[in-house]
């Protein structure tokens, strides 16, 4: 099983990275509509048409993310990811920890969401705590990517934009 590929990310890996990033940002921006739908059904009150629409989008986009993440994990385990570009060892350890934290969240969010939605196990609080955790990780991750691009100029961001294989 390969864990590293020296040849960069494939076009599919890059597409999945950005598609998932956009869908996650959508979930974080509009997730509260799902909370409004759940609260209204518990209290027997009505929700606005907009919350109804965004609540249902939350469900389908969340399932989409889960499917795409599973494909991405399979690709990563089978084909590996490139070795950190010119980074010191503590940097690659940190980057790797950050990437696995993302994968854990990308699976945990849909799973806790589904368990809550179908009244199997009320993990709504855990699911909601995922929001600030996710935002914190994204800020650090995007900040690191920009730091690489602007100060280190080691091609880290470029290889997530242009496929190598
Ligand atoms: C990566 C995927 C997902 C992300 C990032 C995400 C994010 C969020 C956010 C930010 C909220 C609002 C929390 C708040 O009001 O403070 C929320 C609520 C909710 N989401 Fe998701 N979600 C995801 C996937 C899903 C999926 C697949 C479902 C399945 C149906 C789901 C079901 C729910 C439910 C039921 C709530 C209301 C929780 C409650 O108030 O008890 N989510 N989600
Ligand atoms: C918003 C949600 C985001 C998530 C969940 C996410 C997740 C990930 C993950 C898991 C990886 C590891 C590579 C892999 O397994 O394919 C990665 C790599 C990367 N991400 Fe993101 N990312 C997000 C947003 C961003 C943004 C906004 C940027 C740029 C500003 C960015 C730039 C990069 C770069 C440059 C790499 C390659 C790092 C390397 O090769 O060591 N990501 N991302």
PDB file of C-alpha atoms and ligand atoms in Angstrom:
ATOM      1  CA  UNK A   1       0.000   0.000   0.000  1.00  0.00           C
ATOM      2  CA  UNK A   2       1.518   3.303  -1.098  1.00  0.00           C
ATOM      3  CA  UNK A   3       1.372   6.172   1.350  1.00  0.00           C
ATOM      4  CA  UNK A   4       3.410   8.608  -0.685  1.00  0.00           C
ATOM      5  CA  UNK A   5       3.506   9.374  -4.349  1.00  0.00           C
ATOM      6  CA  UNK A   6       6.289  11.658  -5.508  1.00  0.00           C
ATOM      7  CA  UNK A   7       4.311  12.760  -8.553  1.00  0.00           C
ATOM      8  CA  UNK A   8       1.781  15.117  -7.041  1.00  0.00           C
ATOM      9  CA  UNK A   9      -1.993  14.939  -6.919  1.00  0.00           C
ATOM     10  CA  UNK A  10      -4.070  13.500  -9.755  1.00  0.00           C
ATOM     11  CA  UNK A  11      -6.738  15.548 -11.538  1.00  0.00           C
ATOM     12  CA  UNK A  12      -9.400  13.499  -9.739  1.00  0.00           C
ATOM     13  CA  UNK A  13      -7.839  14.142  -6.313  1.00  0.00           C
ATOM     14  CA  UNK A  14      -7.698  17.867  -7.066  1.00  0.00           C
ATOM     15  CA  UNK A  15     -11.284  17.957  -8.285  1.00  0.00           C
ATOM     16  CA  UNK A  16     -12.461  16.115  -5.186  1.00  0.00           C
ATOM     17  CA  UNK A  17     -10.493  18.452  -2.894  1.00  0.00           C
ATOM     18  CA  UNK A  18     -12.129  21.609  -4.275  1.00  0.00           C
ATOM     19  CA  UNK A  19     -15.603  20.127  -4.725  1.00  0.00           C
ATOM     20  CA  UNK A  20     -15.630  18.944  -1.098  1.00  0.00           C
ATOM     21  CA  UNK A  21     -14.226  22.298   0.106  1.00  0.00           C
ATOM     22  CA  UNK A  22     -17.054  24.211  -1.616  1.00  0.00           C
ATOM     23  CA  UNK A  23     -19.746  21.821  -0.344  1.00  0.00           C
ATOM     24  CA  UNK A  24     -18.378  21.976   3.241  1.00  0.00           C
ATOM     25  CA  UNK A  25     -18.431  25.777   3.170  1.00  0.00           C
ATOM     26  CA  UNK A  26     -22.052  25.631   1.977  1.00  0.00           C
ATOM     27  CA  UNK A  27     -22.905  23.314   4.911  1.00  0.00           C
ATOM     28  CA  UNK A  28     -21.186  25.602   7.411  1.00  0.00           C
ATOM     29  CA  UNK A  29     -22.905  28.721   6.040  1.00  0.00           C
ATOM     30  CA  UNK A  30     -26.437  27.316   5.841  1.00  0.00           C
ATOM     31  CA  UNK A  31     -26.491  24.455   8.403  1.00  0.00           C
ATOM     32  CA  UNK A  32     -28.621  26.494  10.787  1.00  0.00           C
ATOM     33  CA  UNK A  33     -31.594  26.023   8.469  1.00  0.00           C
ATOM     34  CA  UNK A  34     -31.451  22.304   9.291  1.00  0.00           C
ATOM     35  CA  UNK A  35     -31.416  23.220  12.999  1.00  0.00           C
ATOM     36  CA  UNK A  36     -34.495  25.397  12.370  1.00  0.00           C
ATOM     37  CA  UNK A  37     -36.269  22.482  10.610  1.00  0.00           C
ATOM     38  CA  UNK A  38     -35.439  20.044  13.435  1.00  0.00           C
ATOM     39  CA  UNK A  39     -36.508  22.532  16.145  1.00  0.00           C
ATOM     40  CA  UNK A  40     -39.772  23.285  14.330  1.00  0.00           C
ATOM     41  CA  UNK A  41     -40.674  19.619  13.955  1.00  0.00           C
ATOM     42  CA  UNK A  42     -40.002  19.054  17.682  1.00  0.00           C
ATOM     43  CA  UNK A  43     -42.078  22.067  18.681  1.00  0.00           C
ATOM     44  CA  UNK A  44     -44.805  21.513  16.082  1.00  0.00           C
ATOM     45  CA  UNK A  45     -44.279  24.982  14.584  1.00  0.00           C
ATOM     46  CA  UNK A  46     -43.876  25.995  10.931  1.00  0.00           C
ATOM     47  CA  UNK A  47     -40.620  26.870   9.157  1.00  0.00           C
ATOM     48  CA  UNK A  48     -40.083  29.379   6.369  1.00  0.00           C
ATOM     49  CA  UNK A  49     -39.891  28.140   2.777  1.00  0.00           C
ATOM     50  CA  UNK A  50     -36.249  29.186   2.683  1.00  0.00           C
ATOM     51  CA  UNK A  51     -35.328  27.120   5.762  1.00  0.00           C
ATOM     52  CA  UNK A  52     -37.284  24.187   4.356  1.00  0.00           C
ATOM     53  CA  UNK A  53     -35.319  24.390   1.090  1.00  0.00           C
ATOM     54  CA  UNK A  54     -31.926  24.920   2.722  1.00  0.00           C
ATOM     55  CA  UNK A  55     -32.680  22.180   5.307  1.00  0.00           C
ATOM     56  CA  UNK A  56     -33.307  19.691   2.538  1.00  0.00           C
ATOM     57  CA  UNK A  57     -30.228  20.905   0.654  1.00  0.00           C
ATOM     58  CA  UNK A  58     -28.268  20.314   3.898  1.00  0.00           C
ATOM     59  CA  UNK A  59     -29.359  16.700   3.896  1.00  0.00           C
ATOM     60  CA  UNK A  60     -28.439  15.980   0.257  1.00  0.00           C
ATOM     61  CA  UNK A  61     -25.230  18.012   0.188  1.00  0.00           C
ATOM     62  CA  UNK A  62     -24.140  16.256   3.415  1.00  0.00           C
ATOM     63  CA  UNK A  63     -24.756  12.839   1.858  1.00  0.00           C
ATOM     64  CA  UNK A  64     -22.876  13.968  -1.265  1.00  0.00           C
ATOM     65  CA  UNK A  65     -19.892  14.973   0.876  1.00  0.00           C
ATOM     66  CA  UNK A  66     -19.884  11.571   2.575  1.00  0.00           C
ATOM     67  CA  UNK A  67     -19.859   9.773  -0.805  1.00  0.00           C
ATOM     68  CA  UNK A  68     -17.090  11.971  -2.226  1.00  0.00           C
ATOM     69  CA  UNK A  69     -14.984  11.626   0.934  1.00  0.00           C
ATOM     70  CA  UNK A  70     -15.193   7.833   0.766  1.00  0.00           C
ATOM     71  CA  UNK A  71     -13.966   7.925  -2.864  1.00  0.00           C
ATOM     72  CA  UNK A  72     -11.208  10.296  -1.821  1.00  0.00           C
ATOM     73  CA  UNK A  73     -10.088   8.083   1.064  1.00  0.00           C
ATOM     74  CA  UNK A  74      -9.944   5.042  -1.226  1.00  0.00           C
ATOM     75  CA  UNK A  75      -7.848   7.008  -3.756  1.00  0.00           C
ATOM     76  CA  UNK A  76      -5.549   8.209  -0.999  1.00  0.00           C
ATOM     77  CA  UNK A  77      -4.994   4.778   0.475  1.00  0.00           C
ATOM     78  CA  UNK A  78      -4.551   3.156  -2.937  1.00  0.00           C
ATOM     79  CA  UNK A  79      -2.514   5.825  -4.734  1.00  0.00           C
ATOM     80  CA  UNK A  80      -0.979   7.815  -1.915  1.00  0.00           C
ATOM     81  CA  UNK A  81      -0.350  11.536  -1.647  1.00  0.00           C
ATOM     82  CA  UNK A  82       2.799  13.418  -2.606  1.00  0.00           C
ATOM     83  CA  UNK A  83       5.577  13.879  -0.088  1.00  0.00           C
ATOM     84  CA  UNK A  84       5.510  17.365   1.459  1.00  0.00           C
ATOM     85  CA  UNK A  85       7.177  19.807  -0.935  1.00  0.00           C
ATOM     86  CA  UNK A  86      10.440  20.976   0.576  1.00  0.00           C
ATOM     87  CA  UNK A  87       8.941  21.055   4.060  1.00  0.00           C
ATOM     88  CA  UNK A  88      10.819  20.256   7.254  1.00  0.00           C
ATOM     89  CA  UNK A  89       9.791  17.098   9.103  1.00  0.00           C
ATOM     90  CA  UNK A  90       7.762  18.890  11.811  1.00  0.00           C
ATOM     91  CA  UNK A  91       5.822  20.629   9.066  1.00  0.00           C
ATOM     92  CA  UNK A  92       4.917  17.426   7.305  1.00  0.00           C
ATOM     93  CA  UNK A  93       3.922  15.788  10.603  1.00  0.00           C
ATOM     94  CA  UNK A  94       1.668  18.769  11.341  1.00  0.00           C
ATOM     95  CA  UNK A  95       0.224  18.775   7.801  1.00  0.00           C
ATOM     96  CA  UNK A  96      -0.465  15.071   7.985  1.00  0.00           C
ATOM     97  CA  UNK A  97      -2.181  15.433  11.402  1.00  0.00           C
ATOM     98  CA  UNK A  98      -4.267  18.270   9.955  1.00  0.00           C
ATOM     99  CA  UNK A  99      -5.298  16.216   6.913  1.00  0.00           C
ATOM    100  CA  UNK A 100      -6.362  13.234   9.029  1.00  0.00           C
ATOM    101  CA  UNK A 101      -8.297  15.555  11.371  1.00  0.00           C
ATOM    102  CA  UNK A 102     -10.157  16.780   8.266  1.00  0.00           C
ATOM    103  CA  UNK A 103     -10.964  13.231   7.187  1.00  0.00           C
ATOM    104  CA  UNK A 104     -12.210  12.382  10.704  1.00  0.00           C
ATOM    105  CA  UNK A 105     -14.524  15.429  10.626  1.00  0.00           C
ATOM    106  CA  UNK A 106     -15.627  14.809   7.042  1.00  0.00           C
ATOM    107  CA  UNK A 107     -16.907  11.378   8.084  1.00  0.00           C
ATOM    108  CA  UNK A 108     -18.068  12.291  11.614  1.00  0.00           C
ATOM    109  CA  UNK A 109     -20.242  15.232  10.497  1.00  0.00           C
ATOM    110  CA  UNK A 110     -22.472  13.291   8.058  1.00  0.00           C
ATOM    111  CA  UNK A 111     -22.649  10.295  10.421  1.00  0.00           C
ATOM    112  CA  UNK A 112     -23.668  12.338  13.500  1.00  0.00           C
ATOM    113  CA  UNK A 113     -26.053  14.335  11.268  1.00  0.00           C
ATOM    114  CA  UNK A 114     -27.752  11.194   9.953  1.00  0.00           C
ATOM    115  CA  UNK A 115     -28.034   9.568  13.402  1.00  0.00           C
ATOM    116  CA  UNK A 116     -29.658  12.751  14.737  1.00  0.00           C
ATOM    117  CA  UNK A 117     -31.919  13.282  11.737  1.00  0.00           C
ATOM    118  CA  UNK A 118     -33.346   9.762  11.867  1.00  0.00           C
ATOM    119  CA  UNK A 119     -33.779   9.874  15.675  1.00  0.00           C
ATOM    120  CA  UNK A 120     -31.400   6.950  16.142  1.00  0.00           C
ATOM    121  CA  UNK A 121     -29.078   8.778  18.528  1.00  0.00           C
ATOM    122  CA  UNK A 122     -29.364  12.471  19.356  1.00  0.00           C
ATOM    123  CA  UNK A 123     -25.886  13.737  18.548  1.00  0.00           C
ATOM    124  CA  UNK A 124     -27.141  17.180  17.513  1.00  0.00           C
ATOM    125  CA  UNK A 125     -24.892  18.864  20.097  1.00  0.00           C
ATOM    126  CA  UNK A 126     -21.811  16.979  18.919  1.00  0.00           C
ATOM    127  CA  UNK A 127     -22.732  17.767  15.302  1.00  0.00           C
ATOM    128  CA  UNK A 128     -23.080  21.476  16.181  1.00  0.00           C
ATOM    129  CA  UNK A 129     -19.721  21.562  18.018  1.00  0.00           C
ATOM    130  CA  UNK A 130     -18.248  20.305  14.738  1.00  0.00           C
ATOM    131  CA  UNK A 131     -19.013  23.705  13.213  1.00  0.00           C
ATOM    132  CA  UNK A 132     -16.428  25.842  15.101  1.00  0.00           C
ATOM    133  CA  UNK A 133     -13.919  22.969  15.009  1.00  0.00           C
ATOM    134  CA  UNK A 134     -14.285  22.750  11.227  1.00  0.00           C
ATOM    135  CA  UNK A 135     -14.002  26.535  10.805  1.00  0.00           C
ATOM    136  CA  UNK A 136     -10.852  26.610  12.976  1.00  0.00           C
ATOM    137  CA  UNK A 137      -9.225  23.836  10.935  1.00  0.00           C
ATOM    138  CA  UNK A 138     -10.105  25.515   7.631  1.00  0.00           C
ATOM    139  CA  UNK A 139      -8.646  28.855   8.764  1.00  0.00           C
ATOM    140  CA  UNK A 140      -5.358  27.211   9.846  1.00  0.00           C
ATOM    141  CA  UNK A 141      -5.234  24.973   6.726  1.00  0.00           C
ATOM    142  CA  UNK A 142      -5.979  27.756   4.212  1.00  0.00           C
ATOM    143  CA  UNK A 143      -3.628  30.065   6.136  1.00  0.00           C
ATOM    144  CA  UNK A 144      -0.852  27.456   5.884  1.00  0.00           C
ATOM    145  CA  UNK A 145      -1.525  27.011   2.145  1.00  0.00           C
ATOM    146  CA  UNK A 146      -1.269  30.766   1.583  1.00  0.00           C
ATOM    147  CA  UNK A 147       1.853  30.974   3.768  1.00  0.00           C
ATOM    148  CA  UNK A 148       3.442  28.308   1.545  1.00  0.00           C
ATOM    149  CA  UNK A 149       2.397  30.198  -1.588  1.00  0.00           C
ATOM    150  CA  UNK A 150       3.484  33.672  -0.521  1.00  0.00           C
ATOM    151  CA  UNK A 151       6.502  33.125   1.758  1.00  0.00           C
ATOM    152  CA  UNK A 152       7.923  29.645   1.182  1.00  0.00           C
ATOM    153  CA  UNK A 153       7.072  29.478  -2.539  1.00  0.00           C
ATOM    154  CA  UNK A 154       7.605  25.723  -2.551  1.00  0.00           C
ATOM    155  CA  UNK A 155       4.798  24.762  -4.932  1.00  0.00           C
ATOM    156  CA  UNK A 156       2.496  23.341  -2.209  1.00  0.00           C
ATOM    157  CA  UNK A 157      -0.542  25.320  -3.377  1.00  0.00           C
ATOM    158  CA  UNK A 158       0.288  24.885  -7.072  1.00  0.00           C
ATOM    159  CA  UNK A 159       0.156  21.118  -6.841  1.00  0.00           C
ATOM    160  CA  UNK A 160      -3.385  21.325  -5.461  1.00  0.00           C
ATOM    161  CA  UNK A 161      -4.280  23.390  -8.556  1.00  0.00           C
ATOM    162  CA  UNK A 162      -2.496  21.543 -11.383  1.00  0.00           C
ATOM    163  CA  UNK A 163      -2.503  17.739 -11.758  1.00  0.00           C
ATOM    164  CA  UNK A 164       0.804  15.865 -11.979  1.00  0.00           C
ATOM    165  CA  UNK A 165      -0.510  12.518 -13.178  1.00  0.00           C
TER     166      UNK A 165
HETATM  167  C1  LIG B   1     -19.799  17.557   6.206  1.00  0.00           C
HETATM  168  C2  LIG B   1     -21.087  17.542   6.299  1.00  0.00           C
HETATM  169  C3  LIG B   1     -21.897  18.422   7.229  1.00  0.00           C
HETATM  170  C4  LIG B   1     -21.584  19.629   7.816  1.00  0.00           C
HETATM  171  C5  LIG B   1     -20.299  20.440   7.677  1.00  0.00           C
HETATM  172  C6  LIG B   1     -22.719  20.018   8.620  1.00  0.00           C
HETATM  173  C7  LIG B   1     -22.818  21.196   9.350  1.00  0.00           C
HETATM  174  C8  LIG B   1     -23.911  21.572  10.111  1.00  0.00           C
HETATM  175  C9  LIG B   1     -24.059  22.840  10.775  1.00  0.00           C
HETATM  176  C10 LIG B   1     -23.046  23.984  10.732  1.00  0.00           C
HETATM  177  C11 LIG B   1     -25.234  22.832  11.456  1.00  0.00           C
HETATM  178  C12 LIG B   1     -25.840  23.969  12.299  1.00  0.00           C
HETATM  179  C13 LIG B   1     -25.428  23.833  13.727  1.00  0.00           C
HETATM  180  C14 LIG B   1     -25.976  24.978  14.532  1.00  0.00           C
HETATM  181  O1  LIG B   1     -27.169  25.299  14.421  1.00  0.00           O
HETATM  182  O2  LIG B   1     -25.183  25.552  15.290  1.00  0.00           O
HETATM  183  C15 LIG B   1     -25.864  21.542  11.215  1.00  0.00           C
HETATM  184  C16 LIG B   1     -27.065  21.106  11.764  1.00  0.00           C
HETATM  185  C17 LIG B   1     -27.650  19.881  11.489  1.00  0.00           C
HETATM  186  N1  LIG B   1     -27.222  18.969  10.524  1.00  0.00           N
HETATM  187 FE1  LIG B   1     -25.474  19.027   9.498  1.00  0.00          FE
HETATM  188  N2  LIG B   1     -23.693  19.045   8.512  1.00  0.00           N
HETATM  189  C18 LIG B   1     -23.228  18.068   7.659  1.00  0.00           C
HETATM  190  C19 LIG B   1     -23.903  16.929   7.250  1.00  0.00           C
HETATM  191  C20 LIG B   1     -25.166  16.566   7.672  1.00  0.00           C
HETATM  192  C21 LIG B   1     -25.898  15.398   7.209  1.00  0.00           C
HETATM  193  C22 LIG B   1     -25.478  14.373   6.135  1.00  0.00           C
HETATM  194  C23 LIG B   1     -27.044  15.352   7.911  1.00  0.00           C
HETATM  195  C24 LIG B   1     -28.099  14.270   7.751  1.00  0.00           C
HETATM  196  C25 LIG B   1     -29.315  14.445   7.693  1.00  0.00           C
HETATM  197  C26 LIG B   1     -27.055  16.498   8.821  1.00  0.00           C
HETATM  198  C27 LIG B   1     -28.050  16.792   9.736  1.00  0.00           C
HETATM  199  C28 LIG B   1     -28.080  17.882  10.566  1.00  0.00           C
HETATM  200  C29 LIG B   1     -29.071  18.066  11.617  1.00  0.00           C
HETATM  201  C30 LIG B   1     -30.175  17.081  11.997  1.00  0.00           C
HETATM  202  C31 LIG B   1     -28.789  19.319  12.204  1.00  0.00           C
HETATM  203  C32 LIG B   1     -29.543  19.961  13.374  1.00  0.00           C
HETATM  204  C33 LIG B   1     -28.829  19.528  14.633  1.00  0.00           C
HETATM  205  C34 LIG B   1     -29.559  19.970  15.898  1.00  0.00           C
HETATM  206  O3  LIG B   1     -29.865  21.150  16.012  1.00  0.00           O
HETATM  207  O4  LIG B   1     -29.799  19.108  16.773  1.00  0.00           O
HETATM  208  N3  LIG B   1     -25.904  17.225   8.632  1.00  0.00           N
HETATM  209  N4  LIG B   1     -25.038  20.807  10.376  1.00  0.00           N
HETATM  210  C1  LIG B   2     -12.833  23.999   3.166  1.00  0.00           C
HETATM  211  C2  LIG B   2     -12.512  22.815   3.320  1.00  0.00           C
HETATM  212  C3  LIG B   2     -11.188  22.136   3.023  1.00  0.00           C
HETATM  213  C4  LIG B   2     -10.971  20.834   3.350  1.00  0.00           C
HETATM  214  C5  LIG B   2     -11.944  19.890   4.055  1.00  0.00           C
HETATM  215  C6  LIG B   2      -9.619  20.495   2.907  1.00  0.00           C
HETATM  216  C7  LIG B   2      -9.025  19.250   3.087  1.00  0.00           C
HETATM  217  C8  LIG B   2      -7.772  18.885   2.644  1.00  0.00           C
HETATM  218  C9  LIG B   2      -7.158  17.585   2.822  1.00  0.00           C
HETATM  219  C10 LIG B   2      -7.814  16.403   3.558  1.00  0.00           C
HETATM  220  C11 LIG B   2      -5.946  17.602   2.214  1.00  0.00           C
HETATM  221  C12 LIG B   2      -4.942  16.450   2.142  1.00  0.00           C
HETATM  222  C13 LIG B   2      -4.728  15.959   0.752  1.00  0.00           C
HETATM  223  C14 LIG B   2      -5.611  14.825   0.349  1.00  0.00           C
HETATM  224  O1  LIG B   2      -5.798  13.876   1.133  1.00  0.00           O
HETATM  225  O2  LIG B   2      -6.114  14.838  -0.796  1.00  0.00           O
HETATM  226  C15 LIG B   2      -5.772  18.929   1.666  1.00  0.00           C
HETATM  227  C16 LIG B   2      -4.658  19.359   0.971  1.00  0.00           C
HETATM  228  C17 LIG B   2      -4.452  20.662   0.550  1.00  0.00           C
HETATM  229  N1  LIG B   2      -5.345  21.731   0.672  1.00  0.00           N
HETATM  230 FE1  LIG B   2      -7.168  21.666   1.464  1.00  0.00          FE
HETATM  231  N2  LIG B   2      -9.042  21.602   2.317  1.00  0.00           N
HETATM  232  C18 LIG B   2      -9.972  22.641   2.367  1.00  0.00           C
HETATM  233  C19 LIG B   2      -9.780  23.932   1.879  1.00  0.00           C
HETATM  234  C20 LIG B   2      -8.610  24.416   1.320  1.00  0.00           C
HETATM  235  C21 LIG B   2      -8.374  25.797   0.913  1.00  0.00           C
HETATM  236  C22 LIG B   2      -9.394  26.943   1.073  1.00  0.00           C
HETATM  237  C23 LIG B   2      -7.100  25.847   0.425  1.00  0.00           C
HETATM  238  C24 LIG B   2      -6.299  27.010  -0.136  1.00  0.00           C
HETATM  239  C25 LIG B   2      -6.418  28.242   0.220  1.00  0.00           C
HETATM  240  C26 LIG B   2      -6.544  24.500   0.491  1.00  0.00           C
HETATM  241  C27 LIG B   2      -5.295  24.126   0.052  1.00  0.00           C
HETATM  242  C28 LIG B   2      -4.749  22.850   0.124  1.00  0.00           C
HETATM  243  C29 LIG B   2      -3.417  22.496  -0.381  1.00  0.00           C
HETATM  244  C30 LIG B   2      -2.422  23.433  -1.048  1.00  0.00           C
HETATM  245  C31 LIG B   2      -3.237  21.127  -0.109  1.00  0.00           C
HETATM  246  C32 LIG B   2      -1.982  20.265  -0.433  1.00  0.00           C
HETATM  247  C33 LIG B   2      -1.141  20.159   0.795  1.00  0.00           C
HETATM  248  C34 LIG B   2       0.017  19.187   0.585  1.00  0.00           C
HETATM  249  O3  LIG B   2       0.196  18.690  -0.500  1.00  0.00           O
HETATM  250  O4  LIG B   2       0.722  18.929   1.581  1.00  0.00           O
HETATM  251  N3  LIG B   2      -7.486  23.658   1.047  1.00  0.00           N
HETATM  252  N4  LIG B   2      -6.891  19.706   1.948  1.00  0.00           N
END
